[in-house]
XYZ file of C-alpha atoms in Angstrom:
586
model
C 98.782 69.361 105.479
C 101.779 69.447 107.468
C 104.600 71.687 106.834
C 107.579 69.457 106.206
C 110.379 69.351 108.668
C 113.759 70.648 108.362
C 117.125 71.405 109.918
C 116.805 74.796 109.928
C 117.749 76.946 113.240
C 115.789 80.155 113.819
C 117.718 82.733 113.571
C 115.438 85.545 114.922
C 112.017 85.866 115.817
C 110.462 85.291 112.550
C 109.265 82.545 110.666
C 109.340 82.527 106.585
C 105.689 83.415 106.630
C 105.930 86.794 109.245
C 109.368 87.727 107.654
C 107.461 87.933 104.527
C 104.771 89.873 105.702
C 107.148 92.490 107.581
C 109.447 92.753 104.473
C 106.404 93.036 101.833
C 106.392 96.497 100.025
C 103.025 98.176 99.107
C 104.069 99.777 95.969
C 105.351 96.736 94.305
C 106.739 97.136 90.593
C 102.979 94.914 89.716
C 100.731 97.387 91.643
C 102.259 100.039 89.935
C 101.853 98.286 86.689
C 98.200 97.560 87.524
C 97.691 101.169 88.445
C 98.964 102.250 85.072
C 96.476 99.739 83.328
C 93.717 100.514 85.366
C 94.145 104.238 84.321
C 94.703 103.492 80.672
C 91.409 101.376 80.977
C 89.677 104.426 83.036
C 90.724 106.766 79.912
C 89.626 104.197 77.421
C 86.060 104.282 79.154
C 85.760 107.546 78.945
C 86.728 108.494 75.928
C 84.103 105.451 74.341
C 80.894 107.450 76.566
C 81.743 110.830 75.398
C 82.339 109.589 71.774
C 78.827 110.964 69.771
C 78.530 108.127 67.716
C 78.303 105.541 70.629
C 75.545 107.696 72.175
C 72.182 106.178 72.072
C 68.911 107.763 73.478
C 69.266 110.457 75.410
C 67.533 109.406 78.632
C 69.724 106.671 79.534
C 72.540 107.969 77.916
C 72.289 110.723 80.422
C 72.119 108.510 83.379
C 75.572 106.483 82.226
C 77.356 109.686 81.657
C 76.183 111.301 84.868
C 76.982 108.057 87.054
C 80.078 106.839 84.912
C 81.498 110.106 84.724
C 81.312 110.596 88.538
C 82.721 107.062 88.949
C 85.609 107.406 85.948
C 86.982 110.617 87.147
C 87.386 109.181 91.298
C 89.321 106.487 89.418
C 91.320 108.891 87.461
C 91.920 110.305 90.712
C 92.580 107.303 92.779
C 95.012 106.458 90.804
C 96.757 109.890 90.373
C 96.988 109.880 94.037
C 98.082 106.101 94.172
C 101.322 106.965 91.669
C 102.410 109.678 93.724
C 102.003 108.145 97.582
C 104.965 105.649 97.017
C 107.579 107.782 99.014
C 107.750 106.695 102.495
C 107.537 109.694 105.084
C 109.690 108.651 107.685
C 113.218 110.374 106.357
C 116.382 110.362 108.224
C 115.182 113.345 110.557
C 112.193 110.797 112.067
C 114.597 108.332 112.577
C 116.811 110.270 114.598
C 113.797 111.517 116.335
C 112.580 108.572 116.663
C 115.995 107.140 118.615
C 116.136 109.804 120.445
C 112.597 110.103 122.276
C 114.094 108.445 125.726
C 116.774 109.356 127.463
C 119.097 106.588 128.806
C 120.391 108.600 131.261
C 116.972 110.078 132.635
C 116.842 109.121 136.603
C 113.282 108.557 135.786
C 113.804 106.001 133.385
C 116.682 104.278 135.172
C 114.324 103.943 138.256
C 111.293 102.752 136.259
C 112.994 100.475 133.905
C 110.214 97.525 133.761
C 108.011 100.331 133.411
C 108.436 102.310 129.867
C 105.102 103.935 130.620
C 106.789 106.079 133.057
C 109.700 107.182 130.826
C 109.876 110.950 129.817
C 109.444 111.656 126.059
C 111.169 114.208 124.131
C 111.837 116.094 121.321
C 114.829 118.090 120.147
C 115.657 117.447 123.461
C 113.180 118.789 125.535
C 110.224 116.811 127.196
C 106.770 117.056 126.230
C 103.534 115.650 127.812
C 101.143 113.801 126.119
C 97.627 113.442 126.671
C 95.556 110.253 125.349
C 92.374 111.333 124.963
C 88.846 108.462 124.925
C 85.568 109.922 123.624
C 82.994 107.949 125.334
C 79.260 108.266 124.164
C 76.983 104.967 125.559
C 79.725 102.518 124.307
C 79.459 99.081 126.592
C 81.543 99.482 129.380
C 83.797 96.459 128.968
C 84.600 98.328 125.529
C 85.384 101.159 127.011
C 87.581 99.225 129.511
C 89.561 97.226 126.947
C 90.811 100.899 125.256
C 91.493 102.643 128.490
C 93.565 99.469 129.627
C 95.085 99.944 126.613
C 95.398 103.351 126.535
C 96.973 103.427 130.065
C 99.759 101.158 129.166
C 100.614 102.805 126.110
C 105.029 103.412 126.240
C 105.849 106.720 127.127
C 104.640 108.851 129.932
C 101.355 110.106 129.503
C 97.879 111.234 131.023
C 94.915 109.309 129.960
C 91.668 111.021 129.924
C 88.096 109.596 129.202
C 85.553 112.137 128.074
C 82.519 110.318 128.800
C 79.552 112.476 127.090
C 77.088 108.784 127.779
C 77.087 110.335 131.674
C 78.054 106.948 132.995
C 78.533 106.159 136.834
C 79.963 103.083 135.984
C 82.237 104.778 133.477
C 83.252 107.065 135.858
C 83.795 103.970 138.460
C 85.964 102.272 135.275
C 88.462 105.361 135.474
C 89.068 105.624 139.065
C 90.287 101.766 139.038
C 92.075 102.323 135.965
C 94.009 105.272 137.089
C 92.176 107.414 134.539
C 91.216 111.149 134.547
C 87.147 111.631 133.958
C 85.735 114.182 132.128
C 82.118 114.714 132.302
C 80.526 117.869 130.797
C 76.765 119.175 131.513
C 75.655 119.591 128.106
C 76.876 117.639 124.888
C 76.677 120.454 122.564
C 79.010 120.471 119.428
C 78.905 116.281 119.777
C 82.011 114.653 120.159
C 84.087 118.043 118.978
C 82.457 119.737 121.968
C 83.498 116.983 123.460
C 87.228 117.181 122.903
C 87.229 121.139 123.136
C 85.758 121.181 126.732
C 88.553 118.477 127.610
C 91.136 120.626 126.482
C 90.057 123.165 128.783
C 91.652 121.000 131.300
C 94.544 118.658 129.603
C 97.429 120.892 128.752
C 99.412 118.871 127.290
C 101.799 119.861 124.724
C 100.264 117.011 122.104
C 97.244 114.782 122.557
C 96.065 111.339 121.315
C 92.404 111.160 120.501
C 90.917 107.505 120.536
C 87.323 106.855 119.582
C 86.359 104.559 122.525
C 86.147 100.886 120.528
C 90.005 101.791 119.118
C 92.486 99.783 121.528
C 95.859 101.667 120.805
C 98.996 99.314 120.656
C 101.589 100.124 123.294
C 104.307 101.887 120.365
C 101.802 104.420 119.364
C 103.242 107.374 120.654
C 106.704 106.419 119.905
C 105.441 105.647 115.920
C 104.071 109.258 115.563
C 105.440 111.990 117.522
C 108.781 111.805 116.027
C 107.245 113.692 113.298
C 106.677 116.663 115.377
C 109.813 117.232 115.195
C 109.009 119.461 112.383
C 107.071 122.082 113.907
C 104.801 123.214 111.253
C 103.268 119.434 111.353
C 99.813 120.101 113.055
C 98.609 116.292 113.359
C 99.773 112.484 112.426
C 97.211 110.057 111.677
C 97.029 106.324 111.416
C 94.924 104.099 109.413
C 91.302 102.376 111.025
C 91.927 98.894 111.324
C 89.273 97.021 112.195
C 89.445 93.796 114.332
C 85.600 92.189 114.505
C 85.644 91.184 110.831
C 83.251 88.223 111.768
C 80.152 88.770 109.696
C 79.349 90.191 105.819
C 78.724 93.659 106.764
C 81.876 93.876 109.410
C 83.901 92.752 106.116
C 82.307 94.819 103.815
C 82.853 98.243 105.963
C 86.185 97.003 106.820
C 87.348 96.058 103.386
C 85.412 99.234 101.854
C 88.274 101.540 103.996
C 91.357 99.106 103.007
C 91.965 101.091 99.874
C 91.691 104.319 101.236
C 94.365 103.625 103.913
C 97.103 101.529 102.155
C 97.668 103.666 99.462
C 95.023 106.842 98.846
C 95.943 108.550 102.146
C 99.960 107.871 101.620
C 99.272 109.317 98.678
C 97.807 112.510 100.290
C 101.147 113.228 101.908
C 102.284 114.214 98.562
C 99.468 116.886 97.787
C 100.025 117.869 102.045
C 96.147 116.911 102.421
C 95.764 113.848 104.432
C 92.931 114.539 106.682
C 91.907 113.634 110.240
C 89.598 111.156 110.400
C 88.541 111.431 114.337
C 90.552 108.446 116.175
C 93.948 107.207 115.875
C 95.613 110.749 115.800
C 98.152 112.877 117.592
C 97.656 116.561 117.694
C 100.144 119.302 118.446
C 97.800 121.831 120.764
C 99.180 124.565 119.419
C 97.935 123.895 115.637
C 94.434 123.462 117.587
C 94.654 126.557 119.482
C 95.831 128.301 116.380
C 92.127 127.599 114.736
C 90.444 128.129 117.675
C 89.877 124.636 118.875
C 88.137 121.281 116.804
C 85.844 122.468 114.724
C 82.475 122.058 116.036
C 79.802 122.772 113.178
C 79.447 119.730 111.760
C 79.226 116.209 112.093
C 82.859 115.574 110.174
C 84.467 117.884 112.475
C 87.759 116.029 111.614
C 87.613 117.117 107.635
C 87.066 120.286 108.647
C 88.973 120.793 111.312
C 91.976 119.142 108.889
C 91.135 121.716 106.266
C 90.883 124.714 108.197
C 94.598 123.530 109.366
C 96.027 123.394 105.930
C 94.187 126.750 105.169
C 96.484 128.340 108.095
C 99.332 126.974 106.616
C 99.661 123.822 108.604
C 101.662 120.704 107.759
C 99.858 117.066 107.920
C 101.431 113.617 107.939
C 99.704 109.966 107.246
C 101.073 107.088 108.538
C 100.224 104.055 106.838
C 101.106 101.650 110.101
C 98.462 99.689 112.081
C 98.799 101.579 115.485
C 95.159 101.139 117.282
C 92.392 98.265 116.377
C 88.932 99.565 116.430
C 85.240 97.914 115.590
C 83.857 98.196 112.260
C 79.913 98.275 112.201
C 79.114 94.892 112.039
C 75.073 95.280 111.872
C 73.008 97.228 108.835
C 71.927 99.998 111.292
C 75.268 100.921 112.490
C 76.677 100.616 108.890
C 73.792 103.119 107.117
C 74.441 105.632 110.129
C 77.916 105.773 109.919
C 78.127 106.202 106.199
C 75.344 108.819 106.354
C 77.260 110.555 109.203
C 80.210 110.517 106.697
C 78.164 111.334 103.447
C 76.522 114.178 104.954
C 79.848 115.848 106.511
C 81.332 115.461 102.261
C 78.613 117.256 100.950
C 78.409 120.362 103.456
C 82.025 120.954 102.515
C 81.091 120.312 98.604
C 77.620 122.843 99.084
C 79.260 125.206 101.990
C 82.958 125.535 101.430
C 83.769 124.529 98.269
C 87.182 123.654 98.453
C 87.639 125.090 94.300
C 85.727 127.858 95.230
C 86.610 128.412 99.000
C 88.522 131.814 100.338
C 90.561 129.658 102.562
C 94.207 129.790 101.502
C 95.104 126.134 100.156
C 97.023 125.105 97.867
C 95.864 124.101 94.308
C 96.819 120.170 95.112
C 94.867 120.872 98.422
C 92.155 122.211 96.370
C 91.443 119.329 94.449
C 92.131 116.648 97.270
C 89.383 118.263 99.294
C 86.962 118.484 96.425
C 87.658 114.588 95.627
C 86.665 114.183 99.636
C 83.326 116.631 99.440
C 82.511 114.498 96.171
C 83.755 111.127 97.001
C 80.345 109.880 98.343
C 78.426 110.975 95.085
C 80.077 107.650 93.739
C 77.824 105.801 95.822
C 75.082 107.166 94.581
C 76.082 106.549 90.772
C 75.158 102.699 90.937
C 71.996 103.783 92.379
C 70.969 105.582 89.150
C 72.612 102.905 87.028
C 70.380 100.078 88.545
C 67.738 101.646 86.662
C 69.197 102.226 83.089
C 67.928 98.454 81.892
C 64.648 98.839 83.435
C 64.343 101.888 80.575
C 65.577 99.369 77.614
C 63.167 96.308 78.644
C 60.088 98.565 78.699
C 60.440 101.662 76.920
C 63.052 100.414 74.107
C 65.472 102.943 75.516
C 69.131 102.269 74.904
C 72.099 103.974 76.457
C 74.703 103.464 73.640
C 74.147 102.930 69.740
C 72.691 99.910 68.588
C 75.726 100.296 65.924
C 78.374 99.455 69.059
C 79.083 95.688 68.790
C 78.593 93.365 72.310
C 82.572 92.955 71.899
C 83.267 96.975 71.902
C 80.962 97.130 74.713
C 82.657 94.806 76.475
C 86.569 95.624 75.528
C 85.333 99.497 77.219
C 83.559 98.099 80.403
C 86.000 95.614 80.933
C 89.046 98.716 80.761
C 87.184 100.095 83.843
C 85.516 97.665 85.343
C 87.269 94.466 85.344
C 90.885 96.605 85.572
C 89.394 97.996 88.881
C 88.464 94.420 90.085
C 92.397 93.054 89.305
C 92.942 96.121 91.130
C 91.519 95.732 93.984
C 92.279 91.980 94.285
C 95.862 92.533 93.973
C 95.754 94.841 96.681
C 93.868 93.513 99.256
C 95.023 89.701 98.527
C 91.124 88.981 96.804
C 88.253 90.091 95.253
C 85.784 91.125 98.521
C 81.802 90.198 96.987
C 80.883 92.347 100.590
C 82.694 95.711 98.937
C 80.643 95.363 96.010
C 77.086 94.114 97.546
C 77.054 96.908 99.882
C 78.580 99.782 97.662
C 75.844 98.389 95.533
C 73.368 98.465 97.744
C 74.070 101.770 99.793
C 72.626 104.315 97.302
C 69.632 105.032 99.484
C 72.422 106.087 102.294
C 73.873 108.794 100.435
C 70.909 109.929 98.643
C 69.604 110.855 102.322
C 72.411 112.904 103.407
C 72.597 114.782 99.841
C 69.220 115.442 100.642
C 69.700 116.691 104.610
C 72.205 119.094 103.151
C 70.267 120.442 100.402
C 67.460 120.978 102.951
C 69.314 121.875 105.963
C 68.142 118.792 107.957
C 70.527 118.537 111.020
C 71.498 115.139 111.160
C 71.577 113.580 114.626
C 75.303 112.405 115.842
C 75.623 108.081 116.420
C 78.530 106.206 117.208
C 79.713 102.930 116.125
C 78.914 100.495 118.655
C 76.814 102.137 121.582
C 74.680 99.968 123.777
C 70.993 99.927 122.742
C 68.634 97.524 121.926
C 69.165 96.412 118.115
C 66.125 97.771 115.935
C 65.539 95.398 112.924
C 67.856 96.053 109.649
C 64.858 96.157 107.628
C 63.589 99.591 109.178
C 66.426 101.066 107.797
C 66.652 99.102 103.897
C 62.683 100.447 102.904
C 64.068 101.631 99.681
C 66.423 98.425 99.098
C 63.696 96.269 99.385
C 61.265 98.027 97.149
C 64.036 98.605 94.175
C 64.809 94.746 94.469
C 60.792 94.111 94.050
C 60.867 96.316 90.750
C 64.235 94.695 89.707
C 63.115 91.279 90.014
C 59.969 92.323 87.641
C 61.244 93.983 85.390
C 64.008 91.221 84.949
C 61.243 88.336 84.751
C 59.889 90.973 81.787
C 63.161 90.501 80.087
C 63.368 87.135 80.468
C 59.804 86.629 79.012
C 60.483 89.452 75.792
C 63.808 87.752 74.962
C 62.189 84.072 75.033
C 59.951 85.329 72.889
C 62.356 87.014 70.649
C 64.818 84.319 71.108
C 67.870 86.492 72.172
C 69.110 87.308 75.202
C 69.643 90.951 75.868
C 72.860 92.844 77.676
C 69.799 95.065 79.701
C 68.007 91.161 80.707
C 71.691 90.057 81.772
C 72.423 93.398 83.189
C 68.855 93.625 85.700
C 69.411 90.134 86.626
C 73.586 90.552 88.001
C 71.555 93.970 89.945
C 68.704 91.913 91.069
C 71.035 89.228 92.647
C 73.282 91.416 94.374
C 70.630 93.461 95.816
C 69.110 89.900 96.695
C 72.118 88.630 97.914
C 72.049 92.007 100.424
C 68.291 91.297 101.532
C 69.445 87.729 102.661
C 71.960 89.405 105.146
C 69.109 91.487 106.245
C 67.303 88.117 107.151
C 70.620 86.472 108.883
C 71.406 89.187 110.786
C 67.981 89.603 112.022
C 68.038 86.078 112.721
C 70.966 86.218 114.864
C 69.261 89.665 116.647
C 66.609 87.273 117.578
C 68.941 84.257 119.016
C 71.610 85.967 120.735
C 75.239 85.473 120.132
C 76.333 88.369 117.859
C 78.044 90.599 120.738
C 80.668 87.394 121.211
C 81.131 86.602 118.437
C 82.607 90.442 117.277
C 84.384 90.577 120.630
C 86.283 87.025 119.893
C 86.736 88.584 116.522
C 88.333 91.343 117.922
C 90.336 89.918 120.686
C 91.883 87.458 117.952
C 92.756 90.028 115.555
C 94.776 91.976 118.547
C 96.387 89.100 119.484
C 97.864 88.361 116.420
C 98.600 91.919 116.146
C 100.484 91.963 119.342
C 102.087 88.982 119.199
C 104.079 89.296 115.557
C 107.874 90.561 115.334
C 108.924 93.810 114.994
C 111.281 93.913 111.937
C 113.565 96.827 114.024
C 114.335 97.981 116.816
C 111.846 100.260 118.905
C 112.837 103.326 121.365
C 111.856 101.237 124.314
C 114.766 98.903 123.255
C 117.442 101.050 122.283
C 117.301 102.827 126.116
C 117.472 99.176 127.614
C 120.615 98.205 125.025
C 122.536 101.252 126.247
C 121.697 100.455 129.835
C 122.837 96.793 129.218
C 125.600 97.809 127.559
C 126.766 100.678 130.455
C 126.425 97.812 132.788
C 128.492 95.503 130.778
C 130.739 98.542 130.781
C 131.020 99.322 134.237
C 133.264 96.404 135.712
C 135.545 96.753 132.694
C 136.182 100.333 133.614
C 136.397 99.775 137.777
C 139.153 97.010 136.833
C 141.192 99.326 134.408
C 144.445 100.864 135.620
């Protein structure tokens, strides 16, 4: 339908759809009502599991209050950290930072002034130099090309450097068109921390960018974060990953599985000083690095660590909950199971090799228990994994998880506290309820039961990156143990369906391995789409379109205030404006 006309002059650059969307507040006064709910409903859960009279037998009782007790004290957590993240970081001090990064009166700026990415940046003051730095392992080259672009005509003067670890000639021919430095080292030990570490053997600058190479900065990056370095004991800013190619189920689901996380768990991390690094979209002050000895190089999550080793020397961090770069979610089932068992693995070394409760580095308590929540956060994927199997021990062994004495309404008033709380949640916060968050954190058990395993056995896990050019292998080499739980599901829910014809009730465990058997079915037929669409072609356009749309947008809405870039050209409109006035006075 059309929108209806009307006499109304525009009065800026927005319309009544963008201002609302600039002026819209995360921590609205219903969010935070929600979040009180949802943690009333989290204590109500687990209070009715740990009562003795609700427990049944112990077998499946054991598996509910393993897995639920995993998953109810995350949520306790999520929403501790969620109360506390509602204080925006940017004070008075940024903002004064922030207006003062250019110089109007810099010779270099009034030469170059169609040119901001020429203009000196400083703080307190005093120029710094900035290095953006590209890690580059076997990415496409146009994807490489679109961030360095990007990356090169990013405001304020800067060096950007591509540390291409793939060993690509035509990488290396992309950065001596684009104006880029190369960096190409002979051996890729350490992975893409080696990677960084060699670099900064030869950038010097004062503070560095790093981007992952499918992250296209937007051109105000610099001038969003560094103004917090004007504390010096802040070691590192980091923005959120936004993700552009959101064109197919699992695109959506890893990109709506982060949303959470970045609007309001991180923020919330400012308040315990533990927001970690999470590899791309970052600015570093060297001298933090230096302080530690460079990125850590050890593991796979070099950015946890390297984040906790920083707040173990004292070190300040700051999250920034601002769109600043656009990146590529995974968008096929390979590059979704490696990532997540890249990230799953890194979480439990910490949990099984540095403890953060039990660690001699010198954090803080809050720090503490933010880092153990990270090191443990991935053992909530593999609760649902253990749960999928609780019904299959009531249809054929008779086994029940609660009393037989707790009526179906009880039940239901409990699960509904966490569950269905969580849900309103969720929807509230991300504008719906996302069916590709729960099919895949549904479905992803296997992932995370692999890297608990690697680090219980000390298998190395080899390092992968989102989006490198290879031939696609077929999803279903990498969802064996999907498929064969969805066989037994699908049994042992025909089973049910036979004993409670027979019986003539339905059962909450026939109900319950039917909802699993469906969403794990509902997973296999993305397995068969997207290997239809490896077969056909197409897929590679489709994400870039995705992506290219989702910057544009991006790039294209109004700023709600003013930027540094138009605050110098203001003052030198206004000395202009100036000067005749004071040539014609007396």
């Amino acid at each position: 339908m059309a929108s209806l006309a009307h006499d109304y002059a525009s009065v800026d650059a927005f319309d009544g759809e963008t201002r609302q969307a600039a002026t819209r507040t995360p921590y609205s006064p219903l969010m935070l009502l929600l979040t009180v709910l949802s943690t009333l409903g989290v204590l109500y859960y687990g209070w009715f599991l740990w009562r003795p009279e609700n427990r049944g037998d112990m077998l499946p009782w054991l598996l509910v209050i393993v897995a639920e007790s995993i998953l109810v004290l995350h949520g306790l957590a999520a929403m501790w950290t969620i109360l506390v993240g509602y204080r925006d970081r940017r004070d008075w001090t940024y903002y004064a930072t922030r207006a003062a990064l250019y110089d109007p009166d810099d010779t270099v700026i009034r030469g170059n002034l169609a040119d901001p990415r020429q203009w000196p940046l400083r703080i307190r003051g005093r120029v710094v130099d900035v290095d953006i730095l590209i890690t580059v392992y076997g990415e496409p080259v146009e994807v490489v090309r679109r961030t360095a672009e990007a990356a090169v005509a990013v405001r304020g003067r800067h060096w950007t450097w591509i540390l291409d670890d793939g060993r690509s000639d035509e990488v290396q021919a992309l950065a001596k068109e684009l104006g880029c430095r190369y960096v190409r080292r002979l051996s890729g030990g350490g992975a893409k921390a080696g990677n960084l570490n060699h670099a900064l053997s030869v950038a010097k600058g004062e503070f560095f960018l790093i981007l992952d190479a499918d992250f296209v900065p937007l051109p105000g990056i610099l001038e969003q974060a560094l103004p917090f370095f004007e504390d010096a004991t802040v070691a590192f800013v980091q923005t959120p990953q936004t993700y552009g190619n959101l064109h197919n189920f699992i695109a959506r689901g890893a990109g709506y599985m982060q949303s959470m996380f970045y609007r309001f768990v991180q923020p919330g991390r400012n308040a315990f000083n533990a927001a970690f690094c999470v590899g791309t979209n970052v600015v570093f002050r060297r001298a933090a690095v230096d302080d530690i000895g460079g990125i850590y190089t050890d593991s796979k999550s070099e950015d946890v660590w390297t984040s906790m080793i920083l707040h173990g020397r004292g070190w300040r961090s700051v999250f920034l909950p601002e769109t600043l770069a656009i990146g590529d979610a995974p968008d096929t089932i390979e590059g979704y199971s490696k990532q997540q068992l890249r990230w799953a693995t890194g979480g439990f070394e910490i949990l099984f090799t540095s403890n953060p409760l039990l660690t001699r580095r010198k954090l803080s308590l809050d720090q503490r228990l933010m880092y153990f929540v990270t090191a443990t956060h991935y053992l909530t994927g593999i609760a649902p994994g253990l749960l999928l199997f609780v019904p299959a021990l009531e249809i054929f062994f008779d086994l029940r998880p609660v009393s037989l004495s707790i009526g179906i309404g009880q039940w239901f008033l409990a699960y509904a506290g966490f569950y269905v709380l969580q849900i309103v949640l969720a929807f509230f916060t991300l504008g719906s309820f996302r069916w590709e968050v729960l099919t895949l954190a549904s479905a992803s058990f296997p992932i995370y039961f692999k890297a608990l395993g690697n680090v219980l056995i000390g298998r190395d896990q080899a390092w992968s990156v989102t989006g490198a050019a290879k031939q696609a292998a077929s999803p279903f080499n990498f969802i064996i143990p999907q498929v064969l739980t969805f066989v037994l599901l699908a049994a042992t829910t025909a089973v049910g369906v036979w004993r409670d014809m027979l019986n003539s009730q339905l059962t909450i465990a026939t109900v319950w391995c039917g909802l699993n058997t469906f969403v794990l079915g509902v997973f296999l037929v993305v397995a068969f789409v997207e290997r239809h669409v490896q077969q056909h072609g197409g897929a590679d356009v489709q994400a870039l379109d995705a992506k290219s749309l989702a910057l544009g947008e991006i790039l294209a809405a109004p700023e709600p205030r003013t930027t540094p870039q138009t605050l110098v050209l203001a003052q030198v409109q206004a000395d202009a404006e100036a000067s005749p006035a004071l040539r014609a006075a007396p």
